[in-house]
PDB file of C-alpha atoms in Angstrom:
ATOM      1  CA  MET A 471     -76.949 -33.117 -16.480  1.00  0.00           C
ATOM      2  CA  SER A 472     -75.523 -30.547 -14.492  1.00  0.00           C
ATOM      3  CA  LYS A 473     -75.349 -27.532 -15.613  1.00  0.00           C
ATOM      4  CA  GLU A 474     -72.791 -26.468 -12.961  1.00  0.00           C
ATOM      5  CA  SER A 475     -69.255 -25.260 -14.143  1.00  0.00           C
ATOM      6  CA  THR A 476     -66.531 -27.764 -14.457  1.00  0.00           C
ATOM      7  CA  THR A 477     -64.177 -24.965 -14.575  1.00  0.00           C
ATOM      8  CA  PRO A 478     -61.647 -24.197 -11.416  1.00  0.00           C
ATOM      9  CA  ASP A 479     -62.030 -21.445  -9.544  1.00  0.00           C
ATOM     10  CA  LEU A 480     -59.018 -20.131 -10.390  1.00  0.00           C
ATOM     11  CA  VAL A 481     -59.227 -17.222  -7.425  1.00  0.00           C
ATOM     12  CA  GLU A 482     -59.585 -19.835  -4.934  1.00  0.00           C
ATOM     13  CA  LEU A 483     -57.406 -22.063  -5.899  1.00  0.00           C
ATOM     14  CA  ALA A 484     -54.644 -19.224  -5.963  1.00  0.00           C
ATOM     15  CA  ALA A 485     -56.298 -18.262  -1.691  1.00  0.00           C
ATOM     16  CA  GLN A 486     -55.675 -22.372  -1.506  1.00  0.00           C
ATOM     17  CA  ALA A 487     -52.342 -22.317  -2.784  1.00  0.00           C
ATOM     18  CA  PHE A 488     -50.844 -19.513  -0.529  1.00  0.00           C
ATOM     19  CA  GLU A 489     -52.691 -20.356   2.542  1.00  0.00           C
ATOM     20  CA  ALA A 490     -50.881 -23.507   2.173  1.00  0.00           C
ATOM     21  CA  GLY A 491     -47.603 -21.447   1.354  1.00  0.00           C
ATOM     22  CA  SER A 492     -48.520 -19.067   4.570  1.00  0.00           C
ATOM     23  CA  ARG A 493     -48.728 -22.565   6.441  1.00  0.00           C
ATOM     24  CA  HIS A 494     -45.198 -23.760   5.041  1.00  0.00           C
ATOM     25  CA  ASP A 495     -46.436 -26.683   3.639  1.00  0.00           C
ATOM     26  CA  LEU A 496     -44.579 -27.478   1.164  1.00  0.00           C
ATOM     27  CA  ASP A 497     -46.512 -30.576  -0.615  1.00  0.00           C
ATOM     28  CA  ALA A 498     -49.719 -28.553  -0.227  1.00  0.00           C
ATOM     29  CA  VAL A 499     -48.154 -26.006  -2.636  1.00  0.00           C
ATOM     30  CA  MET A 500     -46.534 -28.271  -5.136  1.00  0.00           C
ATOM     31  CA  CYS A 501     -49.876 -29.441  -6.225  1.00  0.00           C
ATOM     32  CA  PHE A 502     -50.616 -26.233  -7.223  1.00  0.00           C
ATOM     33  CA  TYR A 503     -47.359 -26.557  -9.956  1.00  0.00           C
ATOM     34  CA  ALA A 504     -47.623 -28.103 -13.124  1.00  0.00           C
ATOM     35  CA  ALA A 505     -44.601 -30.082 -13.442  1.00  0.00           C
ATOM     36  CA  ASP A 506     -42.807 -27.912 -15.289  1.00  0.00           C
ATOM     37  CA  ALA A 507     -43.709 -24.869 -14.645  1.00  0.00           C
ATOM     38  CA  VAL A 508     -41.447 -21.521 -14.203  1.00  0.00           C
ATOM     39  CA  LEU A 509     -41.242 -18.968 -10.782  1.00  0.00           C
ATOM     40  CA  ASP A 510     -39.992 -15.941 -11.813  1.00  0.00           C
ATOM     41  CA  MET A 511     -38.619 -13.627  -8.527  1.00  0.00           C
ATOM     42  CA  SER A 512     -35.664 -11.765 -11.017  1.00  0.00           C
ATOM     43  CA  THR A 513     -37.103  -8.762 -10.609  1.00  0.00           C
ATOM     44  CA  GLY A 514     -36.323  -8.762  -6.733  1.00  0.00           C
ATOM     45  CA  GLY A 515     -32.839 -10.360  -7.529  1.00  0.00           C
ATOM     46  CA  LEU A 516     -34.132 -13.961  -5.803  1.00  0.00           C
ATOM     47  CA  GLY A 517     -33.670 -15.755  -9.501  1.00  0.00           C
ATOM     48  CA  THR A 518     -36.306 -18.193 -11.872  1.00  0.00           C
ATOM     49  CA  TYR A 519     -36.883 -21.813 -11.364  1.00  0.00           C
ATOM     50  CA  GLU A 520     -37.723 -24.468 -13.920  1.00  0.00           C
ATOM     51  CA  GLY A 521     -39.530 -27.068 -12.982  1.00  0.00           C
ATOM     52  CA  ALA A 522     -41.183 -28.358 -10.005  1.00  0.00           C
ATOM     53  CA  ALA A 523     -37.792 -29.450  -8.047  1.00  0.00           C
ATOM     54  CA  ALA A 524     -35.931 -26.396  -8.650  1.00  0.00           C
ATOM     55  CA  ILE A 525     -39.905 -24.472  -7.686  1.00  0.00           C
ATOM     56  CA  ARG A 526     -39.199 -26.710  -4.459  1.00  0.00           C
ATOM     57  CA  GLU A 527     -35.606 -26.247  -3.304  1.00  0.00           C
ATOM     58  CA  PHE A 528     -36.422 -22.390  -4.127  1.00  0.00           C
ATOM     59  CA  LEU A 529     -39.215 -22.231  -2.015  1.00  0.00           C
ATOM     60  CA  GLU A 530     -37.426 -24.378   1.060  1.00  0.00           C
ATOM     61  CA  SER A 531     -33.853 -22.434   1.331  1.00  0.00           C
ATOM     62  CA  TRP A 532     -36.595 -18.755   1.210  1.00  0.00           C
ATOM     63  CA  TRP A 533     -38.840 -20.354   4.435  1.00  0.00           C
ATOM     64  CA  ALA A 534     -36.087 -21.620   6.305  1.00  0.00           C
ATOM     65  CA  THR A 535     -34.739 -17.704   6.429  1.00  0.00           C
ATOM     66  CA  PHE A 536     -37.859 -16.976   8.754  1.00  0.00           C
ATOM     67  CA  ASP A 537     -38.400 -17.978  12.517  1.00  0.00           C
ATOM     68  CA  ASP A 538     -41.419 -16.779  11.757  1.00  0.00           C
ATOM     69  CA  HIS A 539     -43.457 -16.056   7.885  1.00  0.00           C
ATOM     70  CA  THR A 540     -47.148 -15.210   6.822  1.00  0.00           C
ATOM     71  CA  ILE A 541     -48.431 -14.405   3.933  1.00  0.00           C
ATOM     72  CA  GLU A 542     -51.396 -12.515   3.255  1.00  0.00           C
ATOM     73  CA  GLN A 543     -52.586 -12.126  -0.811  1.00  0.00           C
ATOM     74  CA  GLU A 544     -55.848 -10.432  -2.668  1.00  0.00           C
ATOM     75  CA  THR A 545     -56.399 -11.865  -5.952  1.00  0.00           C
ATOM     76  CA  VAL A 546     -58.086 -10.461  -9.280  1.00  0.00           C
ATOM     77  CA  ASP A 547     -58.459 -13.416 -12.319  1.00  0.00           C
ATOM     78  CA  LEU A 548     -57.733 -11.364 -15.520  1.00  0.00           C
ATOM     79  CA  GLY A 549     -59.253 -13.961 -17.977  1.00  0.00           C
ATOM     80  CA  HIS A 550     -57.552 -16.370 -19.672  1.00  0.00           C
ATOM     81  CA  GLY A 551     -55.932 -18.726 -16.942  1.00  0.00           C
ATOM     82  CA  VAL A 552     -54.265 -15.141 -15.743  1.00  0.00           C
ATOM     83  CA  LEU A 553     -54.237 -13.593 -12.153  1.00  0.00           C
ATOM     84  CA  PHE A 554     -53.262 -10.985 -10.600  1.00  0.00           C
ATOM     85  CA  SER A 555     -52.346 -10.987  -6.761  1.00  0.00           C
ATOM     86  CA  LYS A 556     -51.551  -8.939  -4.451  1.00  0.00           C
ATOM     87  CA  VAL A 557     -48.871 -10.283  -1.559  1.00  0.00           C
ATOM     88  CA  ARG A 558     -47.969  -9.139   1.116  1.00  0.00           C
ATOM     89  CA  GLU A 559     -45.388 -11.735   3.344  1.00  0.00           C
ATOM     90  CA  VAL A 560     -44.570 -10.689   7.005  1.00  0.00           C
ATOM     91  CA  GLY A 561     -42.056 -12.324   8.568  1.00  0.00           C
ATOM     92  CA  ARG A 562     -38.631 -12.061  11.535  1.00  0.00           C
ATOM     93  CA  LEU A 563     -35.666 -13.764  10.423  1.00  0.00           C
ATOM     94  CA  ALA A 564     -34.617 -16.505  11.874  1.00  0.00           C
ATOM     95  CA  GLY A 565     -32.502 -15.797  14.351  1.00  0.00           C
ATOM     96  CA  SER A 566     -33.095 -12.502  15.074  1.00  0.00           C
ATOM     97  CA  ASP A 567     -35.418 -10.144  16.712  1.00  0.00           C
ATOM     98  CA  GLY A 568     -35.920  -8.173  13.371  1.00  0.00           C
ATOM     99  CA  ARG A 569     -39.186  -8.064  11.414  1.00  0.00           C
ATOM    100  CA  VAL A 570     -39.213  -7.146   7.832  1.00  0.00           C
ATOM    101  CA  GLU A 571     -42.766  -6.807   5.239  1.00  0.00           C
ATOM    102  CA  GLN A 572     -42.299  -7.602   1.127  1.00  0.00           C
ATOM    103  CA  ARG A 573     -45.382  -6.794  -0.840  1.00  0.00           C
ATOM    104  CA  ARG A 574     -44.746  -7.883  -4.284  1.00  0.00           C
ATOM    105  CA  GLY A 575     -47.298  -7.547  -7.107  1.00  0.00           C
ATOM    106  CA  TRP A 576     -47.298 -11.663  -8.815  1.00  0.00           C
ATOM    107  CA  VAL A 577     -48.957 -12.719 -11.921  1.00  0.00           C
ATOM    108  CA  SER A 578     -49.325 -16.300 -13.073  1.00  0.00           C
ATOM    109  CA  VAL A 579     -50.425 -18.639 -15.382  1.00  0.00           C
ATOM    110  CA  TRP A 580     -52.630 -21.655 -15.112  1.00  0.00           C
ATOM    111  CA  ALA A 581     -53.790 -24.588 -17.435  1.00  0.00           C
ATOM    112  CA  GLU A 582     -55.315 -27.337 -16.269  1.00  0.00           C
ATOM    113  CA  ALA A 583     -55.985 -25.835 -12.361  1.00  0.00           C
ATOM    114  CA  ARG A 584     -52.178 -25.318 -12.468  1.00  0.00           C
ATOM    115  CA  SER A 585     -50.084 -22.652 -12.180  1.00  0.00           C
ATOM    116  CA  CYS A 586     -47.796 -22.829 -15.344  1.00  0.00           C
ATOM    117  CA  ALA A 587     -45.971 -19.398 -15.165  1.00  0.00           C
ATOM    118  CA  THR A 588     -45.840 -16.878 -12.083  1.00  0.00           C
ATOM    119  CA  ARG A 589     -43.646 -14.269 -12.774  1.00  0.00           C
ATOM    120  CA  SER A 590     -43.270 -11.353  -9.460  1.00  0.00           C
ATOM    121  CA  THR A 591     -41.972  -8.131  -9.243  1.00  0.00           C
ATOM    122  CA  THR A 592     -41.853  -5.957  -6.733  1.00  0.00           C
ATOM    123  CA  THR A 593     -42.687  -3.094  -8.667  1.00  0.00           C
ATOM    124  CA  PRO A 594     -46.686  -3.942 -10.028  1.00  0.00           C
ATOM    125  CA  THR A 595     -47.055  -1.000 -12.588  1.00  0.00           C
ATOM    126  CA  ARG A 596     -46.649  -3.202 -16.123  1.00  0.00           C
ATOM    127  CA  LEU A 597     -45.482  -6.248 -16.890  1.00  0.00           C
ATOM    128  CA  VAL A 598     -44.718  -7.558 -19.806  1.00  0.00           C
ATOM    129  CA  LEU A 599     -45.166 -12.030 -19.355  1.00  0.00           C
ATOM    130  CA  PRO A 600     -42.716 -13.650 -22.330  1.00  0.00           C
ATOM    131  CA  PRO A 601     -43.297 -15.997 -24.683  1.00  0.00           C
ATOM    132  CA  ASN A 602     -42.096 -18.945 -22.929  1.00  0.00           C
ATOM    133  CA  ALA A 603     -43.203 -17.609 -19.823  1.00  0.00           C
ATOM    134  CA  LEU A 604     -46.460 -18.687 -21.117  1.00  0.00           C
ATOM    135  CA  PRO A 605     -48.267 -22.697 -20.903  1.00  0.00           C
ATOM    136  CA  ARG A 606     -47.241 -25.144 -24.156  1.00  0.00           C
ATOM    137  CA  ARG A 607     -50.920 -24.934 -25.408  1.00  0.00           C
ATOM    138  CA  GLY A 608     -51.799 -20.869 -24.725  1.00  0.00           C
ATOM    139  CA  VAL A 609     -53.064 -19.293 -22.589  1.00  0.00           C
ATOM    140  CA  GLY A 610     -55.734 -20.745 -21.328  1.00  0.00           C
ATOM    141  CA  GLY A 611     -54.704 -24.475 -23.154  1.00  0.00           C
ATOM    142  CA  VAL A 612     -56.212 -22.998 -26.431  1.00  0.00           C
ATOM    143  CA  GLY A 613     -53.700 -21.254 -29.356  1.00  0.00           C
ATOM    144  CA  GLU A 614     -50.272 -21.008 -29.734  1.00  0.00           C
ATOM    145  CA  PRO A 615     -48.245 -19.078 -26.599  1.00  0.00           C
ATOM    146  CA  ARG A 616     -47.918 -15.671 -27.386  1.00  0.00           C
ATOM    147  CA  PRO A 617     -46.720 -12.983 -25.170  1.00  0.00           C
ATOM    148  CA  CYS A 618     -48.764 -10.393 -23.497  1.00  0.00           C
ATOM    149  CA  ALA A 619     -48.974  -7.816 -21.611  1.00  0.00           C
ATOM    150  CA  PHE A 620     -50.688  -6.630 -17.890  1.00  0.00           C
ATOM    151  CA  ASP A 621     -51.020  -2.512 -16.865  1.00  0.00           C
ATOM    152  CA  LEU A 622     -51.368  -3.120 -13.436  1.00  0.00           C
ATOM    153  CA  ARG A 623     -51.455   0.295 -11.883  1.00  0.00           C
ATOM    154  CA  GLY A 624     -55.985   0.981 -11.208  1.00  0.00           C
ATOM    155  CA  LEU A 625     -56.331  -2.641  -9.695  1.00  0.00           C
ATOM    156  CA  GLY A 626     -55.798  -0.797  -5.752  1.00  0.00           C
ATOM    157  CA  ALA A 627     -53.851   0.097  -3.398  1.00  0.00           C
ATOM    158  CA  TRP A 628     -51.215  -1.394  -1.676  1.00  0.00           C
TER     159      TRP A 628
END
């Protein structure tokens, strides 16, 4: 019997998801979201999307605003199925010569190798996830959902 871990490397899964996003490969990106996942982009004024269909629709419309768009990320595993990613998006808006750059912090909660809840913020200093942002079976699939807070100030320069 092998003693190797069967637990997926969440940092690697997140990297694959962001790489697929950089390619605008929507089908590949959606493989990383649970059917009832929540994507919260409200701190950037972009809304909250509940369920895979709503997330897919948001990503399609977001990517349609770009003629050229790449995503770079650096992800840290905070434990218990929680990841923090520093994300830099660079692109040229559709029909324009102007380029834009956006930096965000993403906190995502994963269970069973799928992202269940993701919150993005443009000011990643302290981020608190409400109880409804956690998987139904709790962080890492164990116990009851509970709120959690992360102090993100020590995770490096932007």
